[in-house]
Coordinates of C-alpha atoms in Angstrom, one line a residue:
M1 CA 0.0 0.0 0.0
L2 CA 2.8 2.4 0.9
S3 CA 4.6 1.6 -2.3
K4 CA 1.6 2.6 -4.4
Q5 CA 1.3 6.0 -2.6
I6 CA 5.0 6.7 -3.3
I7 CA 4.5 5.9 -7.0
A8 CA 1.5 8.2 -7.2
V9 CA 3.4 11.1 -5.6
A10 CA 6.4 10.6 -8.0
R11 CA 4.1 10.7 -11.0
A12 CA 2.4 13.9 -9.9
R13 CA 5.8 15.7 -9.4
S14 CA 7.0 14.6 -12.8
I15 CA 3.8 16.0 -14.4
L16 CA 4.3 19.4 -12.6
S17 CA 7.9 19.6 -13.7
V18 CA 7.0 18.9 -17.3
R19 CA 4.3 21.7 -17.2
N20 CA 6.8 24.1 -15.6
T21 CA 9.4 23.3 -18.3
V22 CA 6.9 23.8 -21.1
G23 CA 5.7 27.1 -19.6
A24 CA 9.3 28.3 -19.2
S25 CA 10.1 27.3 -22.8
L26 CA 7.1 29.1 -24.1
T27 CA 8.0 32.2 -22.1
R28 CA 11.6 32.2 -23.4
G29 CA 10.2 31.8 -27.0
W30 CA 7.9 34.8 -26.7
D31 CA 10.8 36.9 -25.2
F32 CA 13.1 35.8 -28.0
A33 CA 10.5 36.6 -30.7
A34 CA 9.8 40.0 -29.2
S35 CA 13.5 40.9 -29.1
R36 CA 13.9 39.9 -32.7
T37 CA 10.9 42.0 -33.6
R38 CA 12.4 45.0 -31.9
T39 CA 15.7 44.3 -33.7
S40 CA 14.1 44.1 -37.1
R41 CA 12.2 47.3 -36.4
F42 CA 15.4 49.0 -35.5
H43 CA 17.1 47.9 -38.7
S44 CA 14.2 48.9 -40.9
S45 CA 14.2 52.4 -39.5
K46 CA 18.0 52.6 -40.2
L47 CA 17.3 51.7 -43.8
L48 CA 14.9 54.6 -44.1
E49 CA 17.2 57.2 -42.6
A50 CA 17.5 60.4 -44.7
I51 CA 20.6 60.9 -46.8
T52 CA 22.3 64.4 -47.0
V53 CA 23.8 65.2 -50.3
K54 CA 26.9 67.4 -50.0
V55 CA 28.9 69.6 -52.4
P56 CA 31.2 67.2 -54.2
T57 CA 35.0 67.7 -54.5
M58 CA 35.6 69.7 -57.7
A59 CA 39.4 70.0 -58.0
E60 CA 42.4 70.8 -55.9
S61 CA 42.3 74.5 -56.9
I62 CA 38.5 74.9 -56.6
T63 CA 37.0 75.2 -53.1
E64 CA 33.7 77.0 -53.8
G65 CA 31.2 77.7 -56.5
T66 CA 27.8 79.2 -57.3
L67 CA 24.7 77.0 -57.2
K68 CA 23.2 78.0 -60.5
S69 CA 20.0 75.8 -60.6
F70 CA 18.1 72.8 -59.1
S71 CA 16.8 70.3 -61.6
K72 CA 14.6 68.8 -58.9
Q73 CA 12.4 70.3 -56.2
V74 CA 11.0 69.3 -52.8
G75 CA 8.7 66.3 -53.2
D76 CA 10.2 65.2 -56.5
S77 CA 11.4 61.6 -56.9
V78 CA 15.0 61.0 -58.1
S79 CA 16.9 57.9 -59.3
A80 CA 20.4 56.9 -58.3
D81 CA 23.0 59.0 -60.1
E82 CA 20.4 61.4 -61.5
E83 CA 21.4 65.1 -61.7
I84 CA 19.7 67.2 -59.0
A85 CA 21.7 70.5 -59.2
T86 CA 24.4 72.3 -61.1
I87 CA 27.3 74.2 -59.5
E88 CA 29.2 76.8 -61.6
T89 CA 32.9 77.4 -60.9
D90 CA 35.4 79.7 -62.5
K91 CA 36.5 76.9 -64.9
I92 CA 33.7 74.3 -65.4
D93 CA 30.2 73.4 -64.4
V94 CA 29.9 70.6 -61.8
S95 CA 26.8 68.3 -61.7
V96 CA 25.5 67.1 -58.3
N97 CA 24.0 63.6 -58.6
A98 CA 21.7 61.7 -56.2
P99 CA 23.6 58.9 -54.4
E100 CA 20.5 56.7 -54.1
S101 CA 16.9 56.6 -55.3
G102 CA 14.3 58.3 -53.2
K103 CA 12.4 61.5 -52.7
I104 CA 13.7 65.0 -52.0
V105 CA 12.4 66.2 -48.6
Q106 CA 14.4 69.4 -48.1
I107 CA 16.6 71.8 -50.0
L108 CA 19.1 73.5 -47.7
V109 CA 20.5 76.3 -50.0
A110 CA 19.0 78.7 -52.5
E111 CA 20.0 79.3 -56.1
E112 CA 22.8 81.8 -56.7
D113 CA 24.2 81.0 -53.3
T114 CA 27.9 80.5 -52.9
V115 CA 28.6 76.9 -51.7
T116 CA 31.8 75.2 -50.5
V117 CA 33.1 71.7 -50.9
G118 CA 31.4 69.4 -48.3
Q119 CA 28.5 71.8 -47.6
D120 CA 25.0 70.2 -47.2
L121 CA 22.8 70.8 -50.2
V122 CA 19.8 68.4 -50.2
I123 CA 18.2 65.8 -47.9
I124 CA 16.8 62.7 -49.7
E125 CA 14.5 60.1 -48.1
P126 CA 15.6 56.7 -49.7
G127 CA 13.0 54.6 -51.4
E128 CA 11.8 53.2 -54.7
V129 CA 11.0 55.8 -57.3
E130 CA 7.2 55.7 -58.0
A131 CA 5.5 57.4 -60.9
S132 CA 3.0 59.7 -59.2
A133 CA -0.2 60.8 -60.9
P134 CA -0.4 64.6 -61.6
S135 CA -2.4 66.3 -58.9
P136 CA -5.3 68.7 -59.9
S137 CA -4.4 72.3 -60.1
R138 CA -5.0 74.6 -57.2
E139 CA -7.2 76.8 -59.4
A140 CA -9.5 73.9 -60.1
E141 CA -9.8 73.0 -56.4
V142 CA -10.8 76.4 -55.1
P143 CA -14.2 76.8 -56.9
T144 CA -15.2 73.2 -55.9
E145 CA -14.5 74.0 -52.2
N146 CA -16.4 77.3 -52.4
K147 CA -19.4 75.6 -54.1
A148 CA -19.5 72.9 -51.4
K149 CA -19.4 75.5 -48.6
D150 CA -22.2 77.5 -50.3
S151 CA -24.4 74.4 -50.6
A152 CA -23.8 73.5 -47.0
E153 CA -25.1 76.8 -45.7
P154 CA -28.9 77.1 -44.9
P155 CA -30.8 79.2 -47.3
N156 CA -31.7 81.8 -44.6
Q157 CA -27.9 82.2 -43.7
Q158 CA -26.5 82.5 -47.2
V159 CA -25.0 85.9 -47.8
N160 CA -25.3 87.9 -51.0
K161 CA -21.7 87.9 -52.3
K162 CA -22.2 90.5 -55.0
M163 CA -19.8 93.5 -55.0
P164 CA -21.2 96.5 -53.2
E165 CA -22.6 99.2 -55.4
P166 CA -20.7 102.4 -55.8
F167 CA -21.6 105.1 -53.2
A168 CA -23.9 107.8 -54.6
P169 CA -24.5 110.9 -52.5
S170 CA -28.1 111.6 -51.5
A171 CA -30.0 114.8 -52.5
G172 CA -29.5 116.2 -49.0
D173 CA -25.7 115.8 -49.2
K174 CA -25.3 117.8 -52.4
K175 CA -26.0 121.2 -50.9
P176 CA -23.2 121.3 -48.3
L177 CA -20.9 119.9 -50.9
E178 CA -21.7 122.8 -53.3
K179 CA -21.0 125.3 -50.4
E180 CA -17.7 123.8 -49.7
T181 CA -16.8 123.9 -53.4
L182 CA -17.7 127.7 -53.5
K183 CA -15.5 128.4 -50.4
T184 CA -12.6 126.6 -52.1
E185 CA -13.0 128.5 -55.3
A186 CA -13.2 131.8 -53.4
I187 CA -9.6 131.3 -52.1
P188 CA -7.2 133.3 -54.4
R189 CA -4.8 131.0 -56.3
K190 CA -1.2 131.6 -56.9
E191 CA -0.1 132.1 -60.4
K192 CA 1.3 128.9 -62.0
E193 CA 5.0 128.9 -62.5
T194 CA 6.1 128.5 -66.0
V195 CA 7.9 125.1 -66.5
P196 CA 10.1 124.6 -69.5
V197 CA 8.7 122.0 -71.9
T198 CA 11.3 119.3 -72.6
R199 CA 11.1 117.1 -75.7
P200 CA 10.4 113.4 -75.0
A201 CA 13.4 111.1 -75.4
L202 CA 13.4 109.1 -78.6
G203 CA 13.6 105.3 -78.2
S204 CA 14.1 103.3 -75.0
R205 CA 16.6 104.3 -72.3
G206 CA 16.3 101.2 -70.1
E207 CA 19.2 99.5 -68.4
T208 CA 19.7 95.9 -67.4
R209 CA 22.1 94.6 -64.8
V210 CA 23.3 91.0 -65.0
K211 CA 25.5 89.4 -62.4
M212 CA 28.8 88.2 -63.9
N213 CA 29.2 84.4 -63.9
R214 CA 32.2 82.8 -62.3
M215 CA 33.9 81.9 -65.5
R216 CA 33.6 85.5 -66.8
L217 CA 35.0 86.8 -63.5
R218 CA 37.9 84.4 -63.7
I219 CA 38.6 85.3 -67.3
A220 CA 38.7 89.0 -66.3
E221 CA 41.0 88.3 -63.4
R222 CA 43.4 86.2 -65.5
L223 CA 43.6 88.8 -68.4
K224 CA 44.3 91.6 -66.0
E225 CA 46.9 89.5 -64.2
S226 CA 48.6 88.9 -67.5
Q227 CA 48.7 92.6 -68.3
N228 CA 50.1 93.4 -64.9
A229 CA 52.7 90.6 -64.8
A230 CA 54.1 90.2 -68.3
A231 CA 56.2 92.7 -70.3
S232 CA 54.0 92.2 -73.3
L233 CA 55.0 93.3 -76.8
T234 CA 53.4 92.4 -80.2
T235 CA 55.0 91.9 -83.6
F236 CA 53.2 91.5 -86.9
N237 CA 53.7 89.8 -90.2
E238 CA 51.8 89.0 -93.4
I239 CA 51.4 85.5 -94.8
D240 CA 50.5 84.6 -98.4
M241 CA 47.9 81.9 -98.0
S242 CA 47.8 80.8 -101.7
S243 CA 49.8 77.5 -101.3
L244 CA 47.9 76.4 -98.2
M245 CA 44.5 77.2 -99.7
E246 CA 45.4 75.3 -102.8
M247 CA 46.5 72.2 -100.8
R248 CA 43.3 72.4 -98.7
K249 CA 41.1 72.6 -101.8
K250 CA 42.9 69.7 -103.4
Y251 CA 42.7 67.3 -100.4
K252 CA 39.8 68.3 -98.2
D253 CA 37.3 66.0 -99.9
Q254 CA 39.6 63.0 -99.7
V255 CA 40.4 63.7 -96.0
L256 CA 36.7 64.1 -95.2
K257 CA 35.9 60.8 -96.9
E258 CA 38.8 58.7 -95.4
H259 CA 39.1 60.3 -92.0
D260 CA 35.6 61.9 -91.4
V261 CA 37.2 65.2 -90.4
K262 CA 37.3 68.6 -92.2
L263 CA 40.8 69.8 -93.2
G264 CA 41.1 73.4 -92.0
F265 CA 43.9 76.0 -91.5
M266 CA 44.3 75.4 -87.7
S267 CA 46.1 72.1 -88.2
A268 CA 48.7 73.7 -90.5
F269 CA 49.3 76.6 -88.1
A270 CA 49.5 74.2 -85.2
K271 CA 52.1 72.1 -86.9
A272 CA 54.0 75.2 -88.1
C273 CA 54.1 76.6 -84.6
T274 CA 55.2 73.3 -83.2
L275 CA 58.2 73.2 -85.6
A276 CA 59.1 76.8 -84.9
L277 CA 58.9 76.3 -81.1
R278 CA 61.6 73.6 -81.5
E279 CA 63.8 76.1 -83.2
I280 CA 63.0 78.9 -80.7
P281 CA 62.7 77.0 -77.3
A282 CA 62.3 80.2 -75.3
A283 CA 58.8 80.7 -76.9
N284 CA 57.8 77.4 -75.4
A285 CA 59.2 78.2 -71.9
S286 CA 57.9 79.9 -68.8
I287 CA 59.1 81.8 -65.8
E288 CA 58.7 80.2 -62.3
G289 CA 60.1 82.3 -59.6
D290 CA 63.7 83.1 -60.5
E291 CA 64.0 80.1 -62.9
I292 CA 63.2 79.5 -66.6
V293 CA 61.5 76.2 -67.4
Y294 CA 62.3 74.8 -70.9
R295 CA 60.1 72.0 -72.2
D296 CA 60.9 69.3 -74.8
Y297 CA 57.2 68.8 -75.6
V298 CA 54.6 71.1 -77.0
D299 CA 51.1 71.4 -75.6
L300 CA 49.0 73.8 -77.7
S301 CA 46.2 75.7 -76.0
V302 CA 43.5 76.5 -78.7
A303 CA 41.2 79.4 -77.9
V304 CA 37.5 78.4 -78.3
A305 CA 34.6 80.9 -77.9
T306 CA 31.6 79.6 -75.9
P307 CA 28.4 81.2 -74.7
K308 CA 29.9 81.6 -71.2
G309 CA 33.3 82.9 -72.3
L310 CA 36.6 82.1 -73.8
V311 CA 38.2 78.7 -72.9
T312 CA 41.5 77.2 -74.0
P313 CA 41.4 73.4 -74.2
V314 CA 44.9 71.8 -74.7
V315 CA 46.1 69.6 -77.6
R316 CA 48.9 67.7 -76.0
N317 CA 52.1 66.5 -77.6
T318 CA 51.5 68.1 -81.0
E319 CA 55.2 67.2 -81.9
T320 CA 54.0 63.6 -82.4
M321 CA 50.9 64.5 -84.5
N322 CA 50.3 65.0 -88.1
F323 CA 47.6 67.3 -89.8
I324 CA 44.8 64.7 -89.5
D325 CA 45.5 63.9 -85.8
I326 CA 45.6 67.6 -84.9
E327 CA 42.3 68.3 -86.7
K328 CA 40.6 65.4 -85.0
E329 CA 41.7 66.5 -81.5
I330 CA 40.7 70.2 -82.2
A331 CA 37.3 69.1 -83.4
F332 CA 36.7 66.8 -80.4
L333 CA 37.7 69.5 -77.9
G334 CA 35.8 72.2 -79.7
K335 CA 32.6 70.1 -79.5
K336 CA 33.1 69.5 -75.8
A337 CA 33.6 73.2 -75.2
R338 CA 30.4 74.2 -77.0
D339 CA 28.5 71.5 -75.2
G340 CA 29.9 72.7 -71.8
K341 CA 31.4 69.2 -71.2
L342 CA 35.1 70.3 -70.8
T343 CA 36.9 69.0 -67.7
L344 CA 39.7 70.5 -65.8
E345 CA 42.1 68.0 -67.3
D346 CA 41.2 69.3 -70.8
M347 CA 42.2 72.8 -69.9
A348 CA 45.2 72.2 -67.5
G349 CA 48.7 73.0 -68.7
G350 CA 49.5 74.4 -72.2
T351 CA 52.9 75.8 -73.3
F352 CA 51.8 78.0 -76.2
T353 CA 48.4 79.4 -77.4
I354 CA 46.8 79.9 -80.8
S355 CA 43.8 82.3 -81.1
N356 CA 41.9 82.5 -84.3
G357 CA 40.0 85.8 -84.4
G358 CA 39.7 85.5 -88.2
V359 CA 36.6 83.3 -87.9
F360 CA 34.8 86.4 -86.6
G361 CA 36.2 88.7 -89.3
S362 CA 39.0 90.3 -87.3
L363 CA 41.6 92.0 -89.5
Y364 CA 44.2 93.0 -86.9
G365 CA 44.5 92.3 -83.2
T366 CA 47.0 92.0 -80.3
P367 CA 46.3 88.8 -78.4
I368 CA 46.9 88.6 -74.6
I369 CA 49.4 86.1 -73.2
N370 CA 47.9 83.2 -71.3
L371 CA 50.1 83.0 -68.2
P372 CA 52.4 81.3 -67.3
Q373 CA 53.1 80.9 -71.1
S374 CA 55.5 83.3 -72.8
A375 CA 53.8 83.8 -76.2
V376 CA 50.5 83.6 -78.1
L377 CA 49.9 83.6 -81.9
G378 CA 46.9 85.5 -83.2
M379 CA 45.4 84.5 -86.6
H380 CA 43.1 86.9 -88.5
T381 CA 40.8 86.9 -91.5
I382 CA 42.1 86.4 -95.1
K383 CA 41.7 89.3 -97.5
D384 CA 42.7 89.7 -101.2
R385 CA 45.4 92.3 -101.4
P386 CA 47.8 93.5 -104.1
V387 CA 51.4 92.4 -103.5
V388 CA 54.6 92.4 -105.5
V389 CA 55.8 89.0 -106.7
D390 CA 58.9 88.8 -109.0
G391 CA 58.5 92.5 -109.8
Q392 CA 54.8 92.1 -110.8
I393 CA 51.8 93.4 -108.9
V394 CA 49.4 90.5 -108.3
I395 CA 46.4 89.8 -106.1
R396 CA 47.0 87.3 -103.3
P397 CA 45.0 86.1 -100.3
I398 CA 46.8 87.6 -97.3
M399 CA 46.5 86.9 -93.6
V400 CA 47.9 89.2 -90.9
V401 CA 49.4 87.2 -88.0
A402 CA 50.4 88.7 -84.6
L403 CA 52.7 87.3 -82.0
T404 CA 52.4 88.7 -78.5
Y405 CA 55.4 87.7 -76.3
D406 CA 56.8 88.3 -72.8
H407 CA 59.8 90.5 -73.2
R408 CA 61.1 89.3 -69.9
L409 CA 61.8 85.9 -71.6
L410 CA 62.0 86.6 -75.3
D411 CA 64.0 89.3 -77.0
G412 CA 62.8 90.9 -80.2
R413 CA 65.2 88.9 -82.4
E414 CA 63.8 85.6 -81.1
A415 CA 60.2 86.7 -81.4
V416 CA 60.5 88.0 -85.0
T417 CA 62.5 84.9 -86.0
F418 CA 59.7 82.7 -84.6
L419 CA 57.0 84.5 -86.6
V420 CA 59.1 84.4 -89.8
K421 CA 59.5 80.7 -89.4
V422 CA 55.8 80.2 -89.1
K423 CA 55.3 82.4 -92.2
E424 CA 57.8 80.3 -94.2
Y425 CA 56.1 77.0 -93.2
I426 CA 52.6 78.3 -94.1
E427 CA 53.6 79.8 -97.5
D428 CA 55.3 76.5 -98.5
P429 CA 53.7 73.6 -96.5
R430 CA 56.1 71.1 -98.1
K431 CA 58.9 72.5 -95.9
M432 CA 57.1 71.0 -92.9
L433 CA 57.8 67.5 -94.3
L434 CA 61.5 68.4 -94.4
A435 CA 61.8 69.9 -90.9

């Protein structure tokens, strides 16, 4: 009998222990699930944290710029790497792109503000880009709301919303007004002073003020710096363009067909200057402190006019190029300049500059040195002029060329010799094959 009681007590204790174990396990399971839920909520909130877009690094020498325009506004959706703003510097325009897809929730600066590298620009809330349906215009919403309000008012509380009628004085008010008028007329008036009659100005005399962009400010600063620093002097010469024009006319169609590039005069002048710079190395040098830097390579800066101002992309190592290579590179850089796609690397450096004002019809001109270079060649328009050839007066196409040089580095003998060498190469292009 005692043994049966002992067995019953043991079974009861085992059942209780199992129940307690199961309850504890369930409790631990709910606690673990709750902690994982909190963890997942925390991570999901981290994924939705807003991203601050900053001013990107532009170049070593550029630390600030002007924010010209925003291509996106608050509430707009943007895709990853999509342009959201444009920053104008004194050399190039820099695009600011979205790092991730999302929606713009705040713009921290205004257009035309000066911004520095690393400054906060825009706050983006990450997320998938969704095409939102166009919302109805505000003008369409207002009449609907007013109509709803009017219909909600009881008929006995609706107010007549017509404009008030203009005030008309009553018959009783006219008499005092007439007396006041008589009193005013009775006061003696001073004689009117004679005012000289001026003729109205013919045409408009309005004025418009426009803020200078950073590139124009930088160009002005550089040109004035060149005038103040260099001992500039200009020498001129005339070039008979007959031989070069004949060569161009003979081969331009073949070059266009085989190389898909137009054969112009710039390649011939670039090659002629490259050969002349090898003979007069001082024209390819520059002054740095109390030293003169001579170079065994030629990087030609070619002046290109753009809507924002004059830029000088660089054709590098022209001593290794022929006419076709130079024409291709000039055409490529010219297109990038007109499209506003030039980079700092395209304009950095340069040992000598060629400026062609002749495309705009310039007959004479004195180009300004592009520091730290020591000389610049100016090309001008071609005009038929009478010249003496072998004792006979003949009509020839003549171009006036100008060389502005830094007299601190080049003497007159070297500058004139350089320009004469260019003249000889252009008047007989076959000499370039023998140089």
